[in-house]
């Protein structure tokens, strides 16, 4: 039973992580089309998600803004 709960928790975390990545990727792509700077994009993502700025900067950078 404990193993099953652990697996469900890991799966939930994975899905949340993938959703976060997908949403940030969409924001980065839209920001690029609108000509927004890296700093503006990071600021927007920071307002939308409760995630440390360091993680947001790395994630935005990984999508090439």
C-alpha positions in Angstrom: 0.0 0.0 0.0 2.8 2.4 0.9 4.5 1.6 -2.5 1.4 2.4 -4.4 1.0 5.7 -2.6 4.6 6.5 -3.4 4.1 5.7 -7.0 1.0 7.8 -7.2 2.8 10.8 -5.6 5.7 10.5 -8.0 3.4 10.3 -11.0 1.4 13.4 -9.7 4.7 15.3 -9.4 5.8 14.2 -12.9 2.5 15.4 -14.4 2.7 18.7 -12.6 6.3 19.2 -13.8 5.3 18.4 -17.4 2.3 20.8 -17.2 4.6 23.6 -15.8 7.1 23.0 -18.6 4.4 23.0 -21.3 2.9 26.2 -20.0 6.3 28.0 -19.8 7.2 26.8 -23.3 3.9 28.3 -24.6 4.6 31.6 -22.8 8.2 31.7 -24.2 7.0 31.1 -27.7 4.3 33.8 -27.5 6.8 36.2 -25.9 9.2 35.6 -28.8 6.5 36.3 -31.3 5.6 39.5 -29.4 9.3 40.6 -29.2 9.4 40.5 -25.4 12.8 40.4 -23.7 14.1 37.6 -21.6 13.6 39.7 -18.5 10.0 40.5 -19.4 9.3 36.9 -20.0 10.8 35.8 -16.7 8.8 38.5 -14.9 5.6 37.3 -16.5 6.2 33.6 -15.6 7.1 34.7 -12.1 3.8 36.3 -11.7 1.9 33.3 -13.0 3.7 30.6 -11.0 4.9 30.4 -7.4 8.4 29.0 -8.3 11.8 30.5 -7.4 13.2 32.9 -10.0 16.3 30.8 -10.5 14.2 27.9 -11.7 12.1 30.1 -13.9 15.2 31.7 -15.5 16.6 28.2 -16.3 13.3 27.0 -17.7 12.8 30.1 -19.9 16.5 29.8 -21.1 16.0 26.1 -22.0 13.3 27.1 -24.5 15.5 29.7 -26.1 14.1 33.1 -25.3 
